[in-house]
PDB file of C-alpha atoms in Angstrom:
ATOM      1  CA  MET A 187     -39.493  -6.976 -19.663  1.00 51.00           C
ATOM      2  CA  ASN A 188     -36.839  -8.974 -21.526  1.00 61.00           C
ATOM      3  CA  ASP A 189     -34.255 -11.323 -19.980  1.00 56.00           C
ATOM      4  CA  ARG A 190     -31.621  -8.600 -19.853  1.00 60.00           C
ATOM      5  CA  ASP A 191     -33.964  -6.252 -18.006  1.00 58.00           C
ATOM      6  CA  ALA A 192     -34.859  -9.035 -15.578  1.00 52.00           C
ATOM      7  CA  VAL A 193     -31.220  -9.719 -14.799  1.00 51.00           C
ATOM      8  CA  SER A 194     -30.388  -6.045 -14.347  1.00 59.00           C
ATOM      9  CA  ALA A 195     -33.357  -5.649 -12.012  1.00 63.00           C
ATOM     10  CA  VAL A 196     -31.860  -8.131  -9.538  1.00 60.00           C
ATOM     11  CA  PRO A 197     -29.914  -6.108  -6.948  1.00 75.00           C
ATOM     12  CA  LEU A 198     -26.292  -7.030  -6.352  1.00 85.00           C
ATOM     13  CA  ASP A 199     -25.519  -8.108  -2.810  1.00 85.00           C
ATOM     14  CA  PRO A 200     -22.026  -6.948  -1.786  1.00 84.00           C
ATOM     15  CA  ALA A 201     -22.167  -9.111   1.342  1.00 75.00           C
ATOM     16  CA  SER A 202     -22.254 -12.232  -0.843  1.00 79.00           C
ATOM     17  CA  MET A 203     -19.201 -11.284  -2.917  1.00 74.00           C
ATOM     18  CA  ARG A 204     -16.294 -13.368  -1.672  1.00 72.00           C
ATOM     19  CA  LYS A 205     -12.894 -14.394  -2.996  1.00 75.00           C
ATOM     20  CA  GLN A 206     -10.545 -16.875  -1.371  1.00 71.00           C
ATOM     21  CA  TYR A 207      -7.048 -15.407  -1.294  1.00 71.00           C
ATOM     22  CA  ARG A 208      -3.756 -17.184  -1.763  1.00 69.00           C
ATOM     23  CA  ALA A 209      -2.218 -19.744   0.572  1.00 70.00           C
ATOM     24  CA  GLU A 210       1.319 -18.384   0.424  1.00 80.00           C
ATOM     25  CA  GLY A 211       1.992 -15.277   2.455  1.00 91.00           C
ATOM     26  CA  LEU A 212       4.608 -12.779   3.554  1.00 94.00           C
ATOM     27  CA  ALA A 213       7.102 -13.605   6.290  1.00 95.00           C
ATOM     28  CA  GLU A 214       9.401 -11.265   8.198  1.00 96.00           C
ATOM     29  CA  SER A 215      12.413 -13.162   6.839  1.00 95.00           C
ATOM     30  CA  GLN A 216      11.373 -12.218   3.291  1.00 93.00           C
ATOM     31  CA  LEU A 217      11.355  -8.476   3.878  1.00 97.00           C
ATOM     32  CA  ALA A 218      13.943  -6.061   2.508  1.00 98.00           C
ATOM     33  CA  ALA A 219      15.986  -3.878   4.859  1.00 97.00           C
ATOM     34  CA  THR A 220      13.907  -0.770   4.164  1.00 98.00           C
ATOM     35  CA  PRO A 221      10.275  -0.239   3.156  1.00 98.00           C
ATOM     36  CA  VAL A 222      11.307   1.487  -0.064  1.00 98.00           C
ATOM     37  CA  GLU A 223      13.352  -1.546  -1.095  1.00 98.00           C
ATOM     38  CA  GLN A 224      10.401  -3.802  -0.289  1.00 98.00           C
ATOM     39  CA  PHE A 225       8.062  -1.490  -2.191  1.00 98.00           C
ATOM     40  CA  ALA A 226      10.389  -1.635  -5.202  1.00 98.00           C
ATOM     41  CA  ARG A 227      10.177  -5.450  -5.175  1.00 98.00           C
ATOM     42  CA  TRP A 228       6.394  -5.513  -5.081  1.00 98.00           C
ATOM     43  CA  PHE A 229       6.068  -2.638  -7.553  1.00 98.00           C
ATOM     44  CA  ARG A 230       8.241  -4.471 -10.081  1.00 98.00           C
ATOM     45  CA  GLN A 231       6.149  -7.612  -9.653  1.00 97.00           C
ATOM     46  CA  ALA A 232       2.923  -5.639 -10.082  1.00 97.00           C
ATOM     47  CA  ALA A 233       4.202  -3.993 -13.252  1.00 97.00           C
ATOM     48  CA  THR A 234       6.184  -6.745 -14.975  1.00 96.00           C
ATOM     49  CA  GLU A 235       4.758 -10.024 -13.673  1.00 95.00           C
ATOM     50  CA  ALA A 236       1.112  -9.304 -12.892  1.00 94.00           C
ATOM     51  CA  HIS A 237       0.932  -6.624 -15.637  1.00 95.00           C
ATOM     52  CA  LEU A 238      -1.503  -4.562 -13.600  1.00 96.00           C
ATOM     53  CA  PHE A 239      -3.126  -1.560 -15.242  1.00 96.00           C
ATOM     54  CA  GLU A 240      -1.378   1.549 -13.872  1.00 97.00           C
ATOM     55  CA  PRO A 241       0.335  -0.083 -10.877  1.00 98.00           C
ATOM     56  CA  ASN A 242       1.536   3.415  -9.956  1.00 98.00           C
ATOM     57  CA  ALA A 243      -2.065   4.502  -9.282  1.00 98.00           C
ATOM     58  CA  MET A 244      -2.506   5.268  -5.595  1.00 98.00           C
ATOM     59  CA  VAL A 245      -5.318   6.547  -3.418  1.00 98.00           C
ATOM     60  CA  VAL A 246      -4.230   9.755  -1.660  1.00 98.00           C
ATOM     61  CA  SER A 247      -6.096  10.657   1.521  1.00 98.00           C
ATOM     62  CA  THR A 248      -5.750  14.085   3.100  1.00 98.00           C
ATOM     63  CA  ALA A 249      -7.561  16.077   5.774  1.00 98.00           C
ATOM     64  CA  ASP A 250      -8.008  19.800   6.200  1.00 97.00           C
ATOM     65  CA  ALA A 251      -7.249  21.813   9.336  1.00 96.00           C
ATOM     66  CA  GLU A 252     -10.577  20.732  10.853  1.00 96.00           C
ATOM     67  CA  GLY A 253      -9.865  17.067  10.173  1.00 96.00           C
ATOM     68  CA  ARG A 254     -12.403  16.689   7.345  1.00 97.00           C
ATOM     69  CA  PRO A 255     -11.041  13.981   5.021  1.00 98.00           C
ATOM     70  CA  SER A 256     -10.957  13.734   1.251  1.00 97.00           C
ATOM     71  CA  THR A 257      -9.681  11.021  -1.046  1.00 98.00           C
ATOM     72  CA  ARG A 258      -8.726  10.696  -4.712  1.00 98.00           C
ATOM     73  CA  THR A 259      -6.566   8.585  -7.012  1.00 98.00           C
ATOM     74  CA  VAL A 260      -3.339  10.036  -8.417  1.00 98.00           C
ATOM     75  CA  LEU A 261      -0.291   8.589 -10.136  1.00 98.00           C
ATOM     76  CA  LEU A 262       3.029   8.009  -8.381  1.00 98.00           C
ATOM     77  CA  LYS A 263       5.806   9.552 -10.467  1.00 98.00           C
ATOM     78  CA  GLN A 264       8.946   8.788  -8.456  1.00 98.00           C
ATOM     79  CA  PHE A 265      10.052   6.995  -5.316  1.00 98.00           C
ATOM     80  CA  ASP A 266      13.317   6.613  -3.456  1.00 97.00           C
ATOM     81  CA  GLU A 267      14.532   6.529   0.134  1.00 96.00           C
ATOM     82  CA  GLN A 268      13.434  10.164   0.543  1.00 97.00           C
ATOM     83  CA  GLY A 269       9.823   9.388  -0.254  1.00 98.00           C
ATOM     84  CA  PHE A 270       7.015   9.009  -2.779  1.00 98.00           C
ATOM     85  CA  VAL A 271       6.365  11.822  -5.275  1.00 98.00           C
ATOM     86  CA  PHE A 272       3.209  12.927  -7.063  1.00 98.00           C
ATOM     87  CA  TYR A 273       2.277  16.150  -8.866  1.00 98.00           C
ATOM     88  CA  THR A 274      -0.808  18.332  -8.702  1.00 97.00           C
ATOM     89  CA  ASN A 275      -2.227  21.827  -8.775  1.00 95.00           C
ATOM     90  CA  TYR A 276      -1.333  23.405  -5.430  1.00 97.00           C
ATOM     91  CA  ASP A 277      -4.718  25.176  -5.427  1.00 96.00           C
ATOM     92  CA  SER A 278      -6.597  21.868  -5.693  1.00 96.00           C
ATOM     93  CA  ARG A 279      -8.402  20.437  -2.680  1.00 97.00           C
ATOM     94  CA  LYS A 280      -5.526  18.107  -1.831  1.00 97.00           C
ATOM     95  CA  GLY A 281      -3.051  20.942  -2.285  1.00 97.00           C
ATOM     96  CA  ARG A 282      -5.013  23.153   0.097  1.00 97.00           C
ATOM     97  CA  ASP A 283      -5.424  20.297   2.569  1.00 98.00           C
ATOM     98  CA  LEU A 284      -1.697  19.599   2.602  1.00 98.00           C
ATOM     99  CA  ALA A 285      -0.905  23.284   3.093  1.00 97.00           C
ATOM    100  CA  GLU A 286      -2.989  23.166   6.306  1.00 97.00           C
ATOM    101  CA  ASN A 287      -2.208  19.606   7.391  1.00 98.00           C
ATOM    102  CA  PRO A 288       0.820  17.849   5.848  1.00 98.00           C
ATOM    103  CA  TYR A 289      -0.046  14.374   7.149  1.00 98.00           C
ATOM    104  CA  VAL A 290      -1.114  12.084   4.325  1.00 98.00           C
ATOM    105  CA  SER A 291      -1.887   8.446   3.554  1.00 98.00           C
ATOM    106  CA  LEU A 292      -1.154   6.658   0.278  1.00 98.00           C
ATOM    107  CA  LEU A 293      -2.783   3.356  -0.648  1.00 98.00           C
ATOM    108  CA  PHE A 294      -1.686   1.133  -3.550  1.00 98.00           C
ATOM    109  CA  PRO A 295      -4.644  -1.242  -4.183  1.00 98.00           C
ATOM    110  CA  TRP A 296      -3.125  -4.130  -6.123  1.00 97.00           C
ATOM    111  CA  HIS A 297      -6.282  -6.268  -5.862  1.00 94.00           C
ATOM    112  CA  PRO A 298      -5.483  -8.856  -8.593  1.00 94.00           C
ATOM    113  CA  MET A 299      -2.412  -9.827  -6.527  1.00 95.00           C
ATOM    114  CA  ALA A 300      -4.334  -9.673  -3.226  1.00 95.00           C
ATOM    115  CA  ARG A 301      -1.862  -7.033  -2.106  1.00 97.00           C
ATOM    116  CA  GLN A 302      -1.988  -3.530  -0.696  1.00 98.00           C
ATOM    117  CA  VAL A 303       0.711  -1.099   0.371  1.00 98.00           C
ATOM    118  CA  ILE A 304      -0.248   1.682   2.780  1.00 98.00           C
ATOM    119  CA  VAL A 305       2.138   4.600   3.315  1.00 98.00           C
ATOM    120  CA  SER A 306       1.609   7.103   6.131  1.00 98.00           C
ATOM    121  CA  GLY A 307       3.839  10.137   6.223  1.00 98.00           C
ATOM    122  CA  VAL A 308       4.383  13.856   5.840  1.00 98.00           C
ATOM    123  CA  ALA A 309       4.111  15.679   2.508  1.00 98.00           C
ATOM    124  CA  ARG A 310       6.419  18.516   1.502  1.00 98.00           C
ATOM    125  CA  ARG A 311       6.542  20.404  -1.789  1.00 98.00           C
ATOM    126  CA  THR A 312       9.280  19.492  -4.234  1.00 98.00           C
ATOM    127  CA  GLY A 313      11.682  22.210  -5.360  1.00 97.00           C
ATOM    128  CA  ARG A 314      10.876  24.245  -8.460  1.00 97.00           C
ATOM    129  CA  ASP A 315      13.847  22.823 -10.370  1.00 97.00           C
ATOM    130  CA  GLU A 316      12.671  19.282  -9.711  1.00 97.00           C
ATOM    131  CA  THR A 317       9.118  20.231 -10.651  1.00 97.00           C
ATOM    132  CA  ALA A 318      10.264  21.868 -13.890  1.00 97.00           C
ATOM    133  CA  ALA A 319      12.396  18.862 -14.830  1.00 97.00           C
ATOM    134  CA  TYR A 320       9.409  16.554 -14.471  1.00 97.00           C
ATOM    135  CA  PHE A 321       7.022  18.965 -16.222  1.00 96.00           C
ATOM    136  CA  ARG A 322       9.268  18.897 -19.307  1.00 96.00           C
ATOM    137  CA  THR A 323       8.807  15.117 -19.560  1.00 96.00           C
ATOM    138  CA  ARG A 324       5.002  15.352 -19.725  1.00 96.00           C
ATOM    139  CA  PRO A 325       3.201  15.075 -23.065  1.00 95.00           C
ATOM    140  CA  HIS A 326       2.457  18.420 -24.669  1.00 96.00           C
ATOM    141  CA  GLY A 327      -1.272  18.014 -24.097  1.00 95.00           C
ATOM    142  CA  SER A 328      -0.777  17.294 -20.418  1.00 96.00           C
ATOM    143  CA  GLN A 329       1.347  20.413 -20.062  1.00 95.00           C
ATOM    144  CA  LEU A 330      -1.454  22.483 -21.577  1.00 94.00           C
ATOM    145  CA  GLY A 331      -3.984  20.721 -19.373  1.00 93.00           C
ATOM    146  CA  ALA A 332      -2.122  21.843 -16.259  1.00 93.00           C
ATOM    147  CA  TRP A 333      -2.777  25.438 -17.334  1.00 92.00           C
ATOM    148  CA  ALA A 334      -6.322  24.898 -18.626  1.00 92.00           C
ATOM    149  CA  SER A 335      -7.712  23.360 -15.442  1.00 89.00           C
ATOM    150  CA  ALA A 336      -8.117  25.297 -12.206  1.00 85.00           C
ATOM    151  CA  GLN A 337      -8.294  21.958 -10.430  1.00 86.00           C
ATOM    152  CA  SER A 338     -11.113  21.400  -7.918  1.00 87.00           C
ATOM    153  CA  SER A 339     -12.790  24.726  -8.743  1.00 85.00           C
ATOM    154  CA  VAL A 340     -16.396  24.895  -9.947  1.00 88.00           C
ATOM    155  CA  ILE A 341     -16.849  25.516 -13.678  1.00 88.00           C
ATOM    156  CA  ALA A 342     -20.044  26.294 -15.581  1.00 92.00           C
ATOM    157  CA  THR A 343     -19.713  23.838 -18.462  1.00 95.00           C
ATOM    158  CA  ARG A 344     -17.351  21.376 -20.101  1.00 95.00           C
ATOM    159  CA  ALA A 345     -17.285  23.748 -23.072  1.00 94.00           C
ATOM    160  CA  ASP A 346     -15.560  26.366 -20.932  1.00 92.00           C
ATOM    161  CA  LEU A 347     -12.786  23.924 -20.091  1.00 92.00           C
ATOM    162  CA  ASP A 348     -12.392  22.875 -23.727  1.00 91.00           C
ATOM    163  CA  ALA A 349     -12.286  26.512 -24.839  1.00 94.00           C
ATOM    164  CA  SER A 350      -9.524  27.240 -22.340  1.00 92.00           C
ATOM    165  CA  TYR A 351      -7.501  24.317 -23.661  1.00 91.00           C
ATOM    166  CA  THR A 352      -8.061  25.369 -27.300  1.00 94.00           C
ATOM    167  CA  GLU A 353      -6.835  28.878 -26.537  1.00 93.00           C
ATOM    168  CA  LEU A 354      -3.702  27.512 -24.881  1.00 92.00           C
ATOM    169  CA  ALA A 355      -3.053  25.113 -27.759  1.00 94.00           C
ATOM    170  CA  ALA A 356      -3.081  28.071 -30.151  1.00 94.00           C
ATOM    171  CA  ARG A 357      -0.727  30.038 -27.903  1.00 94.00           C
ATOM    172  CA  TYR A 358       1.679  27.139 -27.378  1.00 95.00           C
ATOM    173  CA  PRO A 359       1.558  24.879 -30.456  1.00 95.00           C
ATOM    174  CA  GLU A 360       3.204  21.472 -30.496  1.00 94.00           C
ATOM    175  CA  GLY A 361       6.993  21.847 -30.331  1.00 91.00           C
ATOM    176  CA  GLU A 362       6.923  25.146 -28.435  1.00 91.00           C
ATOM    177  CA  GLN A 363       7.970  25.103 -24.787  1.00 94.00           C
ATOM    178  CA  VAL A 364       5.131  25.465 -22.321  1.00 96.00           C
ATOM    179  CA  PRO A 365       6.082  27.288 -19.104  1.00 94.00           C
ATOM    180  CA  VAL A 366       5.510  25.558 -15.790  1.00 96.00           C
ATOM    181  CA  PRO A 367       2.387  26.912 -14.079  1.00 95.00           C
ATOM    182  CA  PRO A 368       3.393  28.762 -10.891  1.00 95.00           C
ATOM    183  CA  ASN A 369       0.702  26.973  -8.850  1.00 95.00           C
ATOM    184  CA  TRP A 370       1.571  23.484 -10.083  1.00 96.00           C
ATOM    185  CA  GLY A 371       4.169  21.146  -8.634  1.00 97.00           C
ATOM    186  CA  GLY A 372       5.071  18.068  -6.689  1.00 98.00           C
ATOM    187  CA  PHE A 373       4.672  16.684  -3.207  1.00 98.00           C
ATOM    188  CA  ARG A 374       7.154  14.246  -1.700  1.00 98.00           C
ATOM    189  CA  VAL A 375       5.690  12.052   1.019  1.00 98.00           C
ATOM    190  CA  ALA A 376       8.374  11.072   3.530  1.00 98.00           C
ATOM    191  CA  PRO A 377       7.148   7.791   5.043  1.00 98.00           C
ATOM    192  CA  GLN A 378       6.740   7.365   8.778  1.00 98.00           C
ATOM    193  CA  SER A 379       5.204   3.918   8.404  1.00 98.00           C
ATOM    194  CA  VAL A 380       4.666   1.547   5.474  1.00 98.00           C
ATOM    195  CA  GLU A 381       2.390  -1.476   5.706  1.00 98.00           C
ATOM    196  CA  PHE A 382       2.597  -4.422   3.320  1.00 98.00           C
ATOM    197  CA  TRP A 383      -0.681  -6.333   3.216  1.00 97.00           C
ATOM    198  CA  GLN A 384      -0.838  -9.789   1.650  1.00 96.00           C
ATOM    199  CA  GLY A 385      -4.218 -11.475   1.385  1.00 95.00           C
ATOM    200  CA  ARG A 386      -4.350 -14.994   2.837  1.00 94.00           C
ATOM    201  CA  GLU A 387      -6.851 -17.806   3.120  1.00 92.00           C
ATOM    202  CA  ASN A 388      -9.726 -17.515   5.604  1.00 91.00           C
ATOM    203  CA  ARG A 389      -9.136 -13.763   5.928  1.00 92.00           C
ATOM    204  CA  LEU A 390      -6.028 -14.414   8.048  1.00 94.00           C
ATOM    205  CA  HIS A 391      -4.003 -11.923   6.063  1.00 96.00           C
ATOM    206  CA  ASP A 392      -0.338 -11.055   6.566  1.00 97.00           C
ATOM    207  CA  ARG A 393       0.190  -7.438   7.580  1.00 98.00           C
ATOM    208  CA  LEU A 394       3.797  -6.372   8.131  1.00 98.00           C
ATOM    209  CA  ARG A 395       4.474  -2.741   8.941  1.00 98.00           C
ATOM    210  CA  TYR A 396       7.738  -0.812   8.915  1.00 98.00           C
ATOM    211  CA  VAL A 397       7.797   1.990  11.487  1.00 98.00           C
ATOM    212  CA  ALA A 398      10.437   4.737  11.421  1.00 98.00           C
ATOM    213  CA  GLU A 399      12.669   5.018  14.501  1.00 97.00           C
ATOM    214  CA  ALA A 400      14.278   8.222  15.769  1.00 96.00           C
ATOM    215  CA  ASP A 401      17.757   7.078  14.666  1.00 96.00           C
ATOM    216  CA  GLY A 402      16.630   6.577  11.063  1.00 94.00           C
ATOM    217  CA  SER A 403      16.293   2.803  11.276  1.00 97.00           C
ATOM    218  CA  TRP A 404      13.081   0.836  10.747  1.00 98.00           C
ATOM    219  CA  ARG A 405      11.202  -1.413  13.158  1.00 98.00           C
ATOM    220  CA  VAL A 406       9.037  -4.171  11.664  1.00 98.00           C
ATOM    221  CA  GLU A 407       5.873  -5.234  13.449  1.00 98.00           C
ATOM    222  CA  ARG A 408       3.188  -7.742  12.544  1.00 98.00           C
ATOM    223  CA  LEU A 409      -0.421  -6.622  12.754  1.00 98.00           C
ATOM    224  CA  SER A 410      -3.373  -8.887  13.368  1.00 96.00           C
ATOM    225  CA  PRO A 411      -5.649  -9.111  10.328  1.00 96.00           C
TER     226      PRO A 411
END
């Protein structure tokens, strides 16, 4: 056994992995009037100051009609006061889950900044015009990929997937318009609560949560870490 083998043979202990988070935190007086405005502030910092890799990557958690959960990472493609938008195959597992149970959670794990944003809300499909407008902005290969992949379904081999893509590439060469798949589109998550989590020293983190009120306003509450 060489030194490299000896090192790799030592098991990693997750319980011993610790980082001390920042001293400065998040105060109520620093918050924007709405959670979307606050999200925009943090998102800009994540993208332009911290230069995080894919700051629009978010963990989407859904549950089916029986409450069985599933989780995956997708990319946020738009956000405004109406909600947070992502796109997918409607026949995928998350698409089927949301058809049965529209309640969803989004998590933005900005670990290098010791920050998280957690959105809880209700997902609704975007309109076909909005979906088509976004689809046209996708790279040609991604447009073909939306047709080639029957997302979440079982396939025999990778070769089958590649063959499907090759066939589509011959049918719709670069420069030719690719139609929008009928089972592909967006979901807009209208937030009911949005939590901003800032890591602090000694695990005494700041957790400030916006909660939607019946009149359309937002209540801010502080959660114990």
